[in-house]
Amino acid sequence: SRSWPEAGYCHLLQLVEASEVTFKLRAVINHSGPFGKGHYWTNVRYSGSEKWIIYNDKAIIVDHNQKKVLDPLHPYVLIYTKV
């Protein structure tokens, strides 16, 4: 059995982006905590680049570590755009 990020969500995203598809992942809305409560934050791919920006309660951070964006435990909504 392979462990994350070798398998699972990260691996699936690499396969999708490597194939000839017409959609690209642009944003991930994340949630942690209990239903109806907890914490939300958003990761958005900067237009025209592979950089991701993390929008959180107290900070906006340019994220160069894609593994943070692809955390398999917290995605709540995935947003794609047609390319």
Coordinates of N, CA, C and O in Angstrom, one line a residue:
S1 N 0.8 -1.2 0.0 CA 0.0 0.0 0.0 C 0.9 1.2 0.0 O 1.8 1.3 0.7
R2 N 0.5 2.2 -0.8 CA 1.3 3.4 -0.9 C 0.7 4.5 0.0 O -0.5 4.5 0.2
S3 N 1.5 5.4 0.5 CA 1.0 6.4 1.4 C 0.9 7.7 0.6 O 1.5 7.9 -0.4
W4 N 0.1 8.6 1.2 CA 0.0 9.9 0.6 C 1.3 10.6 0.7 O 2.0 10.5 1.6
P5 N 1.8 11.4 -0.3 CA 1.1 11.8 -1.5 C 1.3 10.9 -2.7 O 0.9 11.3 -3.8
E6 N 1.9 9.8 -2.5 CA 2.1 8.9 -3.7 C 0.8 8.3 -4.2 O 0.7 8.1 -5.4
A7 N -0.2 8.2 -3.4 CA -1.4 7.6 -3.9 C -2.6 8.6 -3.5 O -2.4 9.5 -2.8
G8 N -3.7 8.2 -4.0 CA -4.9 9.0 -3.6 C -5.1 10.3 -4.4 O -4.7 10.4 -5.5
Y9 N -5.6 11.3 -3.7 CA -6.0 12.6 -4.3 C -4.8 13.2 -5.1 O -5.0 13.6 -6.3
C10 N -3.7 13.3 -4.5 CA -2.5 14.0 -5.2 C -2.2 13.2 -6.5 O -2.0 13.8 -7.5
H11 N -2.2 11.9 -6.4 CA -1.8 11.1 -7.6 C -2.9 11.3 -8.7 O -2.6 11.4 -9.9
L12 N -4.2 11.3 -8.3 CA -5.3 11.5 -9.2 C -5.2 12.8 -9.9 O -5.3 12.9 -11.1
L13 N -4.9 13.9 -9.2 CA -4.7 15.2 -9.8 C -3.6 15.2 -10.8 O -3.7 15.8 -11.9
Q14 N -2.5 14.6 -10.5 CA -1.4 14.5 -11.5 C -1.8 13.8 -12.7 O -1.4 14.2 -13.8
L15 N -2.5 12.7 -12.6 CA -3.0 12.0 -13.8 C -3.9 12.9 -14.6 O -3.8 12.9 -15.9
V16 N -4.8 13.6 -14.0 CA -5.8 14.4 -14.7 C -5.1 15.5 -15.4 O -5.3 15.8 -16.6
E17 N -4.1 16.2 -14.7 CA -3.5 17.3 -15.4 C -2.5 16.9 -16.5 O -2.2 17.6 -17.4
A18 N -2.0 15.6 -16.4 CA -1.1 15.1 -17.4 C -1.8 14.7 -18.7 O -1.2 14.5 -19.7
S19 N -3.1 14.4 -18.6 CA -3.9 13.9 -19.7 C -4.4 15.1 -20.5 O -4.3 16.2 -20.1
E20 N -5.1 14.8 -21.6 CA -5.6 15.8 -22.5 C -7.1 16.1 -22.0 O -8.0 15.6 -22.6
V21 N -7.2 16.9 -21.0 CA -8.5 17.3 -20.5 C -8.8 18.8 -20.8 O -7.8 19.5 -21.1
T22 N -10.0 19.2 -20.6 CA -10.3 20.6 -20.9 C -10.6 21.4 -19.7 O -11.2 22.5 -19.8
F23 N -10.3 20.9 -18.5 CA -10.6 21.6 -17.3 C -9.3 21.7 -16.4 O -8.5 20.8 -16.5
K24 N -9.2 22.8 -15.7 CA -8.0 22.9 -14.8 C -8.5 23.3 -13.4 O -9.3 24.1 -13.2
L25 N -7.9 22.7 -12.4 CA -8.2 23.0 -11.0 C -7.8 24.4 -10.7 O -6.6 24.8 -10.9
R26 N -8.7 25.3 -10.3 CA -8.4 26.7 -10.0 C -8.5 27.0 -8.5 O -7.8 27.9 -8.1
A27 N -9.3 26.3 -7.8 CA -9.4 26.7 -6.4 C -9.9 25.4 -5.6 O -10.6 24.5 -6.1
V28 N -9.5 25.4 -4.3 CA -9.9 24.4 -3.4 C -10.5 25.1 -2.1 O -9.7 25.9 -1.5
I29 N -11.7 24.9 -1.8 CA -12.3 25.4 -0.5 C -12.1 24.2 0.5 O -12.6 23.1 0.2
N30 N -11.5 24.5 1.6 CA -11.2 23.5 2.6 C -12.0 23.7 3.9 O -12.4 24.8 4.2
H31 N -12.2 22.6 4.6 CA -12.9 22.7 5.9 C -12.3 21.7 6.8 O -12.0 20.6 6.5
S32 N -12.1 22.2 8.1 CA -11.7 21.2 9.1 C -12.6 21.5 10.3 O -13.0 22.6 10.5
G33 N -12.8 20.5 11.1 CA -13.7 20.6 12.3 C -15.0 20.0 12.1 O -15.3 19.4 11.0
P34 N -15.9 20.1 13.1 CA -17.2 19.4 13.0 C -18.2 20.1 12.0 O -18.0 21.3 11.7
F35 N -19.1 19.4 11.6 CA -20.2 19.9 10.6 C -20.9 21.0 11.3 O -21.3 21.0 12.4
G36 N -21.1 22.1 10.5 CA -21.8 23.3 11.0 C -20.9 24.2 11.8 O -21.3 25.3 12.2
K37 N -19.7 23.8 12.1 CA -18.7 24.6 12.8 C -17.3 24.4 12.1 O -17.3 24.0 11.0
G38 N -16.3 24.8 12.8 CA -15.0 24.5 12.2 C -14.4 25.7 11.6 O -14.8 26.8 11.8
H39 N -13.5 25.4 10.6 CA -12.7 26.5 10.0 C -12.6 26.2 8.5 O -12.5 25.1 8.0
Y40 N -12.8 27.3 7.7 CA -12.7 27.2 6.3 C -11.6 28.1 5.8 O -11.3 29.1 6.4
W41 N -10.9 27.6 4.7 CA -9.9 28.4 4.1 C -9.9 28.0 2.6 O -10.4 27.0 2.2
T42 N -9.3 28.9 1.8 CA -9.4 28.7 0.3 C -8.0 28.8 -0.3 O -7.2 29.7 0.1
N43 N -7.7 27.9 -1.2 CA -6.5 27.9 -2.0 C -6.9 28.2 -3.4 O -7.7 27.5 -4.0
V44 N -6.3 29.3 -4.0 CA -6.6 29.7 -5.4 C -5.3 29.7 -6.2 O -4.3 30.3 -5.8
R45 N -5.4 29.1 -7.4 CA -4.3 29.1 -8.3 C -4.2 30.5 -8.9 O -5.2 31.0 -9.5
Y46 N -3.1 31.2 -8.8 CA -2.9 32.5 -9.3 C -3.0 32.5 -10.8 O -2.4 31.6 -11.5
S47 N -3.7 33.4 -11.4 CA -4.0 33.4 -12.8 C -2.7 33.4 -13.7 O -1.9 34.3 -13.4
G48 N -2.6 32.6 -14.6 CA -1.4 32.5 -15.5 C -0.2 31.9 -14.9 O 0.9 32.1 -15.5
S49 N -0.3 31.2 -13.8 CA 0.9 30.6 -13.2 C 0.5 29.4 -12.5 O -0.7 29.0 -12.4
E50 N 1.5 28.7 -11.9 CA 1.2 27.5 -11.1 C 1.3 27.8 -9.6 O 1.2 26.9 -8.8
K51 N 1.4 29.1 -9.2 CA 1.5 29.5 -7.8 C 0.1 29.4 -7.3 O -0.9 29.7 -7.9
W52 N 0.0 29.0 -6.0 CA -1.3 29.0 -5.3 C -1.2 30.1 -4.2 O -0.2 30.3 -3.6
I53 N -2.4 30.7 -3.9 CA -2.5 31.7 -2.9 C -3.5 31.1 -1.8 O -4.6 30.6 -2.2
I54 N -3.1 31.1 -0.6 CA -3.9 30.6 0.5 C -4.6 31.8 1.1 O -3.9 32.8 1.6
Y55 N -5.9 31.8 1.1 CA -6.7 32.9 1.8 C -7.3 32.3 3.1 O -8.1 31.4 3.1
N56 N -6.8 32.8 4.2 CA -7.1 32.3 5.5 C -7.7 33.5 6.3 O -7.7 34.6 5.9
D57 N -8.1 33.3 7.5 CA -8.7 34.3 8.4 C -7.8 35.5 8.6 O -8.3 36.7 8.5
K58 N -6.6 35.3 8.9 CA -5.7 36.4 9.2 C -4.6 36.6 8.3 O -3.8 37.5 8.5
A59 N -4.5 35.9 7.2 CA -3.4 36.0 6.3 C -3.7 35.6 4.9 O -4.6 34.8 4.6
I60 N -3.0 36.2 3.9 CA -3.0 35.8 2.5 C -1.5 35.4 2.2 O -0.6 36.2 2.3
I61 N -1.3 34.2 1.8 CA 0.0 33.6 1.6 C 0.2 33.1 0.2 O -0.6 32.3 -0.2
V62 N 1.3 33.4 -0.5 CA 1.6 32.7 -1.7 C 2.3 31.4 -1.3 O 3.3 31.4 -0.6
D63 N 1.7 30.3 -1.8 CA 2.2 29.0 -1.4 C 2.9 28.3 -2.6 O 2.3 28.1 -3.7
H64 N 4.2 28.0 -2.4 CA 4.9 27.3 -3.4 C 5.0 25.8 -3.2 O 5.6 25.1 -4.0
N65 N 4.3 25.4 -2.2 CA 4.3 23.9 -1.8 C 2.9 23.4 -2.2 O 2.0 23.4 -1.4
Q66 N 2.8 22.8 -3.4 CA 1.5 22.3 -3.8 C 1.0 21.2 -2.9 O -0.2 21.0 -2.9
K67 N 1.8 20.5 -2.1 CA 1.3 19.5 -1.3 C 0.3 20.0 -0.2 O -0.6 19.3 0.2
K68 N 0.5 21.3 0.2 CA -0.5 21.9 1.1 C -1.8 22.1 0.4 O -2.9 21.9 1.1
V69 N -1.9 22.4 -0.8 CA -3.1 22.6 -1.6 C -3.8 21.3 -1.7 O -5.1 21.2 -1.7
L70 N -3.1 20.2 -1.9 CA -3.7 18.9 -2.2 C -3.8 18.0 -1.0 O -3.9 16.8 -1.1
D71 N -4.0 18.6 0.1 CA -4.2 17.8 1.4 C -5.5 17.0 1.2 O -6.6 17.6 1.0
P72 N -5.4 15.7 1.3 CA -6.6 14.9 1.0 C -7.6 14.9 2.1 O -8.7 14.3 2.0
L73 N -7.3 15.5 3.3 CA -8.2 15.4 4.4 C -9.2 16.5 4.5 O -10.2 16.4 5.1
H74 N -8.9 17.7 3.8 CA -9.7 18.9 4.0 C -10.5 19.4 2.9 O -11.3 20.4 3.1
P75 N -10.3 19.0 1.6 CA -11.1 19.6 0.5 C -12.6 19.5 0.7 O -13.1 18.4 1.1
Y76 N -13.3 20.6 0.5 CA -14.8 20.6 0.7 C -15.4 20.9 -0.6 O -16.4 20.2 -1.0
V77 N -14.8 21.8 -1.4 CA -15.3 22.1 -2.8 C -14.1 22.3 -3.7 O -13.1 22.9 -3.3
L78 N -14.1 21.6 -4.9 CA -13.1 21.8 -5.9 C -13.7 22.6 -7.0 O -14.8 22.4 -7.5
I79 N -13.0 23.7 -7.5 CA -13.5 24.5 -8.5 C -12.5 24.4 -9.7 O -11.3 24.6 -9.6
Y80 N -13.1 24.1 -10.8 CA -12.4 23.9 -12.1 C -12.9 25.0 -13.1 O -14.0 25.4 -13.0
T81 N -12.0 25.3 -14.0 CA -12.4 26.2 -15.1 C -12.1 25.5 -16.4 O -11.1 24.7 -16.5
K82 N -12.8 25.8 -17.5 CA -12.6 25.2 -18.8 C -11.4 25.9 -19.4 O -11.3 27.1 -19.3
V83 N -10.5 25.1 -20.0 CA -9.3 25.7 -20.6 C -9.5 25.9 -22.1 O -10.1 25.1 -22.7

